[in-house]
Structure formats: C-alpha cells, structure tokens
Coordinates of C-alpha atoms in Angstrom, one line a residue:
M1 CA 56.3 16.9 104.2
P2 CA 53.7 19.5 105.1
I3 CA 50.2 18.2 105.6
D4 CA 48.7 20.4 102.9
K5 CA 50.8 18.6 100.3
I6 CA 49.4 15.2 101.2
F7 CA 45.8 16.0 100.5
K8 CA 44.4 17.0 97.1
D9 CA 43.4 20.6 96.6
D10 CA 39.7 19.9 97.0
A11 CA 40.1 17.6 100.0
S12 CA 38.8 18.4 103.4
E13 CA 39.9 17.0 106.8
E14 CA 37.5 16.1 109.6
K15 CA 38.5 15.6 113.2
G16 CA 37.0 14.3 116.4
E17 CA 33.2 14.6 116.8
R18 CA 32.6 16.0 113.3
A19 CA 34.4 13.0 111.7
R20 CA 32.4 10.6 113.8
M21 CA 29.1 12.3 112.9
A22 CA 30.1 12.4 109.2
S23 CA 30.7 8.6 109.3
F24 CA 27.3 8.0 111.0
I25 CA 25.5 10.2 108.5
G26 CA 27.2 8.6 105.4
A27 CA 26.5 5.1 106.6
M28 CA 22.9 5.9 107.5
A29 CA 22.4 7.6 104.1
V30 CA 23.5 4.4 102.3
A31 CA 21.2 2.3 104.5
D32 CA 18.3 4.6 103.8
L33 CA 19.0 4.5 100.1
V34 CA 18.5 0.7 99.8
K35 CA 15.8 0.5 102.6
S36 CA 13.1 1.8 100.3
T37 CA 13.7 -1.2 97.9
L38 CA 12.7 -3.8 100.5
G39 CA 9.4 -5.7 100.6
P40 CA 6.6 -6.3 98.2
K41 CA 6.1 -2.5 97.8
G42 CA 9.8 -1.8 97.4
M43 CA 10.6 1.0 95.0
D44 CA 12.8 0.7 92.0
K45 CA 15.8 2.9 91.6
I46 CA 17.0 4.4 88.3
L47 CA 20.8 4.2 87.9
Q48 CA 22.6 6.2 85.3
S49 CA 26.2 5.4 84.6
T50 CA 28.7 8.3 84.4
G51 CA 30.9 6.5 81.8
R52 CA 30.6 6.3 78.1
G53 CA 27.1 5.6 76.8
H54 CA 25.4 6.8 80.0
S55 CA 23.5 3.5 80.2
V56 CA 20.3 3.5 82.4
T57 CA 19.4 0.6 84.7
V58 CA 16.1 0.2 86.6
T59 CA 16.4 -2.1 89.6
N60 CA 15.3 -2.7 93.2
D61 CA 18.2 -5.1 93.9
G62 CA 20.2 -3.6 96.8
A63 CA 23.4 -5.4 95.8
T64 CA 23.2 -3.8 92.3
I65 CA 22.6 -0.4 93.7
L66 CA 25.4 -0.6 96.2
K67 CA 27.9 -1.9 93.6
S68 CA 27.1 1.1 91.4
L69 CA 27.9 3.7 94.2
H70 CA 31.1 5.6 94.3
I71 CA 31.6 6.3 98.1
D72 CA 34.2 8.3 99.9
N73 CA 32.8 7.9 103.4
P74 CA 34.7 5.1 105.3
A75 CA 31.7 3.9 107.3
A76 CA 29.5 3.8 104.2
K77 CA 32.2 1.8 102.4
V78 CA 32.0 -0.7 105.3
L79 CA 28.3 -1.2 104.6
V80 CA 28.9 -1.8 101.0
D81 CA 31.6 -4.3 102.0
I82 CA 29.3 -6.2 104.3
S83 CA 26.8 -6.4 101.5
K84 CA 29.5 -7.9 99.2
V85 CA 30.4 -10.4 101.8
Q86 CA 26.8 -11.4 102.4
D87 CA 26.4 -11.8 98.6
D88 CA 29.6 -13.9 98.3
E89 CA 28.8 -16.1 101.4
V90 CA 25.0 -16.5 101.2
G91 CA 23.9 -15.1 97.9
D92 CA 20.9 -13.3 99.4
G93 CA 20.1 -10.8 102.1
T94 CA 22.4 -8.0 100.9
T95 CA 19.9 -5.3 101.4
S96 CA 18.8 -6.7 104.8
V97 CA 22.3 -6.7 106.3
V98 CA 22.9 -3.1 105.2
V99 CA 19.5 -1.9 106.6
L100 CA 20.2 -3.8 109.9
A101 CA 23.7 -2.3 110.2
G102 CA 22.3 1.1 109.4
E103 CA 19.7 0.9 112.1
L104 CA 22.3 -0.3 114.6
L105 CA 24.4 2.7 113.7
R106 CA 21.3 5.0 113.9
E107 CA 20.7 3.8 117.5
A108 CA 24.5 4.0 118.3
E109 CA 24.5 7.6 117.1
K110 CA 21.8 8.5 119.7
L111 CA 23.9 6.9 122.4
V112 CA 27.1 8.6 121.3
T113 CA 25.1 11.9 121.3
A114 CA 24.1 11.1 124.8
K115 CA 27.8 11.0 125.7
I116 CA 28.0 7.2 126.0
H117 CA 31.5 6.0 125.1
P118 CA 31.6 4.0 121.8
M119 CA 33.5 1.1 123.5
T120 CA 30.7 0.8 126.0
I121 CA 28.2 0.6 123.1
I122 CA 30.3 -2.1 121.4
A123 CA 30.6 -4.1 124.7
V124 CA 26.8 -4.1 125.0
I125 CA 26.3 -5.2 121.4
V126 CA 28.8 -8.1 121.9
R127 CA 27.0 -9.1 125.1
V128 CA 23.5 -9.0 123.5
F129 CA 24.6 -10.6 120.3
P130 CA 27.2 -13.3 121.2
C131 CA 27.7 -14.2 117.6
T132 CA 29.6 -10.8 117.2
E133 CA 32.4 -12.0 119.4
K134 CA 34.0 -14.3 116.8
P135 CA 34.7 -13.3 113.2
Y136 CA 32.2 -14.4 110.6
S137 CA 34.7 -16.5 108.8
V138 CA 34.5 -19.1 111.7
H139 CA 31.0 -20.0 110.3
S140 CA 30.1 -20.7 106.6
P141 CA 27.2 -22.2 104.8
S142 CA 28.8 -25.6 105.2
N143 CA 29.6 -24.9 108.9
P144 CA 26.7 -22.9 110.3
P145 CA 26.7 -21.7 113.9
P146 CA 24.5 -23.9 116.3
L147 CA 21.0 -22.5 116.7
V148 CA 20.5 -24.2 120.1
S149 CA 23.2 -25.4 122.5
P150 CA 23.1 -29.2 122.9
P151 CA 21.3 -30.5 126.0
S152 CA 23.4 -30.7 129.1
R153 CA 21.9 -34.0 130.3
D154 CA 22.1 -37.4 128.6
I155 CA 19.0 -38.9 127.1
D156 CA 18.0 -42.2 128.8
P157 CA 18.1 -45.0 126.2
S158 CA 15.2 -46.7 127.9
S159 CA 12.9 -43.7 127.2
R160 CA 12.4 -45.1 123.6
G161 CA 10.9 -42.4 121.6
R162 CA 10.1 -40.0 124.5
L163 CA 12.0 -36.8 124.3
P164 CA 13.4 -34.9 127.2
K165 CA 11.5 -32.0 128.6
P166 CA 12.2 -28.9 126.3
R167 CA 14.2 -26.1 127.7
A168 CA 14.0 -22.4 127.1
I169 CA 16.6 -20.9 124.8
V170 CA 16.1 -17.3 125.9
G171 CA 18.9 -17.2 128.4
P172 CA 20.7 -19.1 131.1
E173 CA 18.6 -17.6 133.8
S174 CA 15.3 -18.6 132.1
P175 CA 13.3 -21.3 134.0
E176 CA 12.7 -24.6 132.3
I177 CA 9.5 -24.9 130.3

C-alpha cells in the first residue's frame, strides 16, 4: 500500500532532526502552559469546551488543564500521561512532575543541539538520578523507596541510647561527618 494512502489528507510526516525538535517543542509547550499555574501567584486558565454547550471552566489545577487538552505530539502526550500516573499514585504534584520533565527536556534539547547523542544524555540522567534505573511501579505509596541506605555497621547494644556517628548521604566518596 502506498504511504500516501496511510496518512489522512491533512497529515504531515516529520523525519530525523525535525521530528526530534518537534517533540521537544511540543513537550516544552505543555510544560510552559501549566508552569504559570504554580505557586501562590499562579495564574488561572480559562478553558472553553469545544463540544455542545461550550462550557467555560476557570482553574489553576494542572491536572484539570492537562486532561482538557487534545494533543497530537507524542512527547507532549507522555507529559500528560506522567501527570495522570502522578495523580493516580500520589494524588498531588501533577503540575510539578510535568514542569520538572519539561525542564529536563529543555536542558536535553540544548545538549542534543550541541551534538551530544541522546543515549549519552539518558546514561547521565540515570547515573545522576539512580531512581530512574527501575520502573516506578517497583515503588508505591505503601512501598516507598528508601531515603537513606541502612548503616553498614552494626549498632553496639551496649551503647544504650547513643547513636552511631552520622554519615553523609551525598555520595559514596563523601567523607564521614
């Protein structure tokens, strides 16, 4: 079947660098849309439905705004999906995760423009944020990830109330406090 018969008449096809940049731009636009709703001076958005009745909603809730969007951009859809997962798992922070992901993408775009391979960028992110190595489903509200690794030495029972010397949690090469 010829390729022009697969796409709709008004569809366009992006390839290579243009497709990558279109994904970056779409995802960053979604993040910027909800970024302005954060904080005590966050702005409200006026949403008007396109269906019957043309109802109008005024909100500064990022989840409500994202649910109302009709998005074609695959990367932007991923941001909406992470917002939904955040809402389902935690019930809060939907706007924050979208803004954080958007900012990571904004910085990644600069690196890709500087000709750094995307797999190198991903490898660095995984190294800097070890929690990205495993899928989120491993942890849940009832089974959260550990905040600090358990101490490597046993506590002497004769210490009775005295705690062991605290250790830095910055990294393995950090000196003890």
